[in-house]
CSV table of C-alpha atoms in Angstrom, one decimal:
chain,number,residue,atom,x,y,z
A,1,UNK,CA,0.0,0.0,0.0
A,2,UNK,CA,1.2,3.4,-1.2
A,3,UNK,CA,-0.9,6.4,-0.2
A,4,UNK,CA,-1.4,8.7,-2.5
A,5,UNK,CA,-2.9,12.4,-3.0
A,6,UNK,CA,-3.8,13.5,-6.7
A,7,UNK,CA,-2.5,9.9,-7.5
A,8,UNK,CA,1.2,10.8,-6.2
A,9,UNK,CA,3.2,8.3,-4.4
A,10,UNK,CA,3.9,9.9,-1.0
A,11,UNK,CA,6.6,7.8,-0.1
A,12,UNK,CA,9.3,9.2,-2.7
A,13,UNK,CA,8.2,13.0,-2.5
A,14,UNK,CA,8.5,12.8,1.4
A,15,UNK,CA,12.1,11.3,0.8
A,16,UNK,CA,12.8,13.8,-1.4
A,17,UNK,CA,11.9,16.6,1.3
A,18,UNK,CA,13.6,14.9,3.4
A,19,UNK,CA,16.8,15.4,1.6
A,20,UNK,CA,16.4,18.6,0.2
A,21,UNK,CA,16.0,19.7,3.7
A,22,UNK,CA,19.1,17.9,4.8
A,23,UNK,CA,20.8,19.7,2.0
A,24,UNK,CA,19.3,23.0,3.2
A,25,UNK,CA,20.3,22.8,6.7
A,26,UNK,CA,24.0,21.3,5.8
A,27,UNK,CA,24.9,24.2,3.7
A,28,UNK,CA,23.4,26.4,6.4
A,29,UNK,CA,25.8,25.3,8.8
A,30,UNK,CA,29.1,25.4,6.8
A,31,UNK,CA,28.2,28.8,5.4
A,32,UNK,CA,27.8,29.1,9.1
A,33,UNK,CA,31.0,28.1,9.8
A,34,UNK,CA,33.0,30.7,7.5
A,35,UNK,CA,33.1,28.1,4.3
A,36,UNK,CA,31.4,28.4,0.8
A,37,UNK,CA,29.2,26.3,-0.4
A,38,UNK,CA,30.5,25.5,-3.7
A,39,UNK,CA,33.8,24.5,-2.0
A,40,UNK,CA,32.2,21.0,-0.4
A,41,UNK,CA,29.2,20.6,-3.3
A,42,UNK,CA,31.6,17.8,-5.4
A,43,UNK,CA,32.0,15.8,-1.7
A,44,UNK,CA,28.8,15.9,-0.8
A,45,UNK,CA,27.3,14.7,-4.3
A,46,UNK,CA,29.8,12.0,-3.7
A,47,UNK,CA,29.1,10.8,-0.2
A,48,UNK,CA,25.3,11.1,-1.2
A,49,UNK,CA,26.1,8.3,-3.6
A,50,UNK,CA,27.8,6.4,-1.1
A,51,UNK,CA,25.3,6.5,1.5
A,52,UNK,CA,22.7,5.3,-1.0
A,53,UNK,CA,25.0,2.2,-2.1
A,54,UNK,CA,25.8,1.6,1.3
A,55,UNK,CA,22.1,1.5,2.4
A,56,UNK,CA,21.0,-0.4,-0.4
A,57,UNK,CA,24.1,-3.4,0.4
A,58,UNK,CA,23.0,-3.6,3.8
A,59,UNK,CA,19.1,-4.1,2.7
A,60,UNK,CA,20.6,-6.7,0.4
A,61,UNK,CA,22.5,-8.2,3.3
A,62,UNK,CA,19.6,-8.2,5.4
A,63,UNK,CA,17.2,-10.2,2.8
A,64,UNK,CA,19.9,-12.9,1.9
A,65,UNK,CA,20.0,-11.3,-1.3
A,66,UNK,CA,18.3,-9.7,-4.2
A,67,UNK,CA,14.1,-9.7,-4.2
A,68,UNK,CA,12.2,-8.5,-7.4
A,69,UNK,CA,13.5,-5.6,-9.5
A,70,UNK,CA,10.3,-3.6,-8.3
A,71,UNK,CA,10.8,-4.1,-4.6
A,72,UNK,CA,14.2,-3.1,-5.4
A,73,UNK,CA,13.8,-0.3,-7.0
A,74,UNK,CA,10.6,0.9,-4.9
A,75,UNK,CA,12.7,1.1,-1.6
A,76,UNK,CA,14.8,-1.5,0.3
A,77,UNK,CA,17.3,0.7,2.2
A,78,UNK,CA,18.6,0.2,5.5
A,79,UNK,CA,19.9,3.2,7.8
A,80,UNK,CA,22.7,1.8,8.9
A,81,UNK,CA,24.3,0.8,5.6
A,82,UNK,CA,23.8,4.6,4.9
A,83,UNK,CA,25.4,5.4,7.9
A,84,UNK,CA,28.6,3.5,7.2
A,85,UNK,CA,28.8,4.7,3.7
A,86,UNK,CA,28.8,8.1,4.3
A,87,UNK,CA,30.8,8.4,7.6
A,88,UNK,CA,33.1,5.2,6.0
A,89,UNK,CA,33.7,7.0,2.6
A,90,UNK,CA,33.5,10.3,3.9
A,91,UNK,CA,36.6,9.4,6.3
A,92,UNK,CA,38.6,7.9,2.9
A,93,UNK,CA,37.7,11.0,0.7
A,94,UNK,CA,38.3,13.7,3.2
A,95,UNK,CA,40.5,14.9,0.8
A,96,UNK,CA,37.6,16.4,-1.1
A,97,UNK,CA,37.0,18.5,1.4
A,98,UNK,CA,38.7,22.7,1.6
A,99,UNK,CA,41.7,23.5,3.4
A,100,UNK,CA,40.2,24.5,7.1
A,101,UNK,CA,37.4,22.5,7.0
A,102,UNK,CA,38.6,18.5,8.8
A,103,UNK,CA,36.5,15.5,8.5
A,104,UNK,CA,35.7,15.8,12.2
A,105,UNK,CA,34.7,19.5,12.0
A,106,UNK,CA,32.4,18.3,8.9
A,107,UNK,CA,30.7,15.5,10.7
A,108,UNK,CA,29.8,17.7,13.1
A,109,UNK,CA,28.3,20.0,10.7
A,110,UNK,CA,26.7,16.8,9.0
A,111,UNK,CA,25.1,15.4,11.9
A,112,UNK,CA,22.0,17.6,12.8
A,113,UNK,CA,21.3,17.2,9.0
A,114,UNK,CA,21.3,13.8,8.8
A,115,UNK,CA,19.2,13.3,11.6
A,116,UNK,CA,16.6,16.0,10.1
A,117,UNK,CA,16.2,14.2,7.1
A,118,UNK,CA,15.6,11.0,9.1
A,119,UNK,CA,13.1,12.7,11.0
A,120,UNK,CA,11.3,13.6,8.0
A,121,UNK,CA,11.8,10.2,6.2
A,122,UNK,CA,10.3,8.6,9.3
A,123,UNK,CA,6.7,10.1,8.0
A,124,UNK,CA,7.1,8.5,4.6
A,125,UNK,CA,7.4,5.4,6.5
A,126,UNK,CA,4.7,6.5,8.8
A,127,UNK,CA,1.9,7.4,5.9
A,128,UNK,CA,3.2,4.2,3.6
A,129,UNK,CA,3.0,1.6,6.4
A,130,UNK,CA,6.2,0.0,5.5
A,131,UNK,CA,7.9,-0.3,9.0
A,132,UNK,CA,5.2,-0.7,11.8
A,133,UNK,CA,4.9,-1.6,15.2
A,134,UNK,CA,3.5,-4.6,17.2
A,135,UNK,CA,0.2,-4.8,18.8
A,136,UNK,CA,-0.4,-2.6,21.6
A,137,UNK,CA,-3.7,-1.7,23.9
A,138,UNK,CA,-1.5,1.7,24.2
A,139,UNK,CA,-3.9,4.7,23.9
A,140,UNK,CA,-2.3,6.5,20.8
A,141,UNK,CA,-2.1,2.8,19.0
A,142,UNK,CA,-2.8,3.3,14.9
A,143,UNK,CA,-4.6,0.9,12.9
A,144,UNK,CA,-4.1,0.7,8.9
A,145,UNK,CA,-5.9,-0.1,6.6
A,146,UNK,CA,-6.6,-3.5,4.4
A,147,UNK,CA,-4.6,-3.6,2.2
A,148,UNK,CA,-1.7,-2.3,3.9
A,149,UNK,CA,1.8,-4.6,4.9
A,150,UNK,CA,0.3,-4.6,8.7
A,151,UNK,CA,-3.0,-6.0,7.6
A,152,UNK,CA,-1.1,-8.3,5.2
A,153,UNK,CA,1.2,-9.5,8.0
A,154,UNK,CA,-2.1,-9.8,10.6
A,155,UNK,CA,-4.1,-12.1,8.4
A,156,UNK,CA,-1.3,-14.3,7.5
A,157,UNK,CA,-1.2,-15.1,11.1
A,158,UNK,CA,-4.4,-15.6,11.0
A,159,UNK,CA,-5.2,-12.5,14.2
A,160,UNK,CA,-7.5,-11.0,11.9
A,161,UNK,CA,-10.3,-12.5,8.9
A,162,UNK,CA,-10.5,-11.4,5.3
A,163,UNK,CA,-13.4,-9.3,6.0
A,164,UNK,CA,-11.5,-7.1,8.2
A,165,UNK,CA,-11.6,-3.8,7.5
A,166,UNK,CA,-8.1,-2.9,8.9
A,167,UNK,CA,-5.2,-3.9,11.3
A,168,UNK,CA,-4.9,-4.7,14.8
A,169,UNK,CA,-3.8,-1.7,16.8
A,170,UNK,CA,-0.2,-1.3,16.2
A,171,UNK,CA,2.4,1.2,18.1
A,172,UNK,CA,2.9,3.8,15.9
A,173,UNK,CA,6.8,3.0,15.6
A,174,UNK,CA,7.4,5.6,12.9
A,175,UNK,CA,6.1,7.8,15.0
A,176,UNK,CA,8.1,6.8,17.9
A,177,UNK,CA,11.4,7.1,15.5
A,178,UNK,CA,10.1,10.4,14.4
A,179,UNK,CA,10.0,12.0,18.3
A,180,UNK,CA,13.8,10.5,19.1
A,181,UNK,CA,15.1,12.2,15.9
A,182,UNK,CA,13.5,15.6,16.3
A,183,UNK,CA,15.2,15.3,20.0
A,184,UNK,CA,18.6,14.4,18.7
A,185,UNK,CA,18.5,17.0,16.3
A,186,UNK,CA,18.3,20.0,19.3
A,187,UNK,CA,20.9,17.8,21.0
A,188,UNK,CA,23.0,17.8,18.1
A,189,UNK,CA,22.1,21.5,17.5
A,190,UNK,CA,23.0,22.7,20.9
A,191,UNK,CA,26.4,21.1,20.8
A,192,UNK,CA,27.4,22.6,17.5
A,193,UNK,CA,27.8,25.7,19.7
A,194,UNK,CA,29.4,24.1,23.2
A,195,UNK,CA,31.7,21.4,21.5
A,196,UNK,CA,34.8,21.3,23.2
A,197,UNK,CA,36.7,19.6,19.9
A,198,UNK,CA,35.5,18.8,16.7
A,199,UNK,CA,34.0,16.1,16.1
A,200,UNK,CA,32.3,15.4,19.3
A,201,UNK,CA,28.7,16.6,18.0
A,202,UNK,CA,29.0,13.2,15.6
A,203,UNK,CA,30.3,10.9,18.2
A,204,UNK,CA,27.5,12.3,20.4
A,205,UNK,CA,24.9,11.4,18.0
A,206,UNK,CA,26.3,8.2,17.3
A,207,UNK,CA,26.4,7.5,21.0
A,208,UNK,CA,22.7,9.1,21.3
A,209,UNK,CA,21.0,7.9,17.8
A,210,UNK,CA,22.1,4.7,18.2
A,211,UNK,CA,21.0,3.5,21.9
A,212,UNK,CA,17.8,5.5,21.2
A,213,UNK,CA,17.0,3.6,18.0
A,214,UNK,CA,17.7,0.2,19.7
A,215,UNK,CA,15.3,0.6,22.1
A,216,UNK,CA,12.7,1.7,19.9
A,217,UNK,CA,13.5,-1.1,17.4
A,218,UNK,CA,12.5,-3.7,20.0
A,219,UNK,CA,8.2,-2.1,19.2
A,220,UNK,CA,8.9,-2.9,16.3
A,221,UNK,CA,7.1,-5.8,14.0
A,222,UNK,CA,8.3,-8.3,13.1
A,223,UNK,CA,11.6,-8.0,15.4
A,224,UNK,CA,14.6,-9.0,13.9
A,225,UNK,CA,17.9,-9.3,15.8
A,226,UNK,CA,19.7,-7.4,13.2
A,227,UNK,CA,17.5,-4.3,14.1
């Protein structure tokens, strides 16, 4: 299932947001910083490309290997594979980057963006019903509809019928996601200013992101070790 308003997709124009907003806010911060724009566009355009790879490998990875060409090619990307490739290949290429301007001090600048276009992505998920949570009682549970992977995922094991008209109640755990990054990103955002060496905003969020995520993870449905 893949809402849709005017018959648009919603999943890929949220991502797209989501980036463009990461972009926005990056190039915020480094002209921030005292550095211009067009001095870091070829290493960003580069480590874009590796973070897309790198999530896409991982997905791979984490399904034992290629599905169809359309689920493919519709999504199938895993955060952490992004994570590595960007940080990974952003560490071997920092060479790229202008004279002043380190790979720590640019991870720090990178951070708060990455995290904002996580945030954003996490309503794409959210709206599509491609990650979702188990069942909860919880009072701000969500439902979706027939149709939807939830629903799919419900009647195979058989908790709900065919006539059903949606899902049992799930925790909303895009929505959950969406909270922790919006409060990474002020944490992140606040230490831009306070660091006491660069790159300790990055190793922060590292720190931060990744316990948070791991303990949201465990809402999720079905669990998977890996998450």
């Amino acid at each position: 299932m893949h809402p849709s308003v005017f018959g648009i997709a919603l999943y890929r124009p949220i991502l797209i947001v989501s980036v463009l907003l990461q972009l926005a806010l990056l190039f915020r911060l480094v002209r921030r910083d005292g550095f211009a724009i067009r001095d870091i566009l070829l290493y960003v355009a580069v480590l874009a490309v590796c973070g897309v790879l790198g999530a896409k490998l991982a997905s791979i990875l984490f399904h034992g290997g290629l599905r169809s060409t359309g689920v493919e090619l519709s999504g199938g990307l895993r955060y952490p594979g992004a994570l590595i490739g960007v940080l990974g290949f952003g560490y071997l290429l920092r060479g790229l980057l202008p004279s002043g301007l380190s790979y720590a001090r640019f991870a720090d600048l990178w951070a708060p963006s990455f995290t904002l276009a996580c945030a954003v992505g996490r309503l794409g998920c959210l709206v599509t019903g491609c990650c979702y949570g188990s069942v909860s009682a919880l009072p701000w549970h969500i439902s979706y509809p027939r149709g939807s992977a939830t629903w799919w995922e419900h009647y195979h094991l058989g908790l709900i019928d065919a006539s059903a008209s949606a899902s049992l109640p799930v925790h909303p755990f895009p929505l959950y996601l969406f909270v922790m990054e919006l409060g990474v990103l002020a944490l992140t955002l606040h230490l831009l200013k306070r660091k006491a060496y660069d790159g300790q905003v990055v190793l922060v969020f590292l720190a931060v992101h990744g316990m948070a995520k791991s303990a949201i993870e465990l809402t999720r449905d079905p669990f998977h070790p890996a998450h």
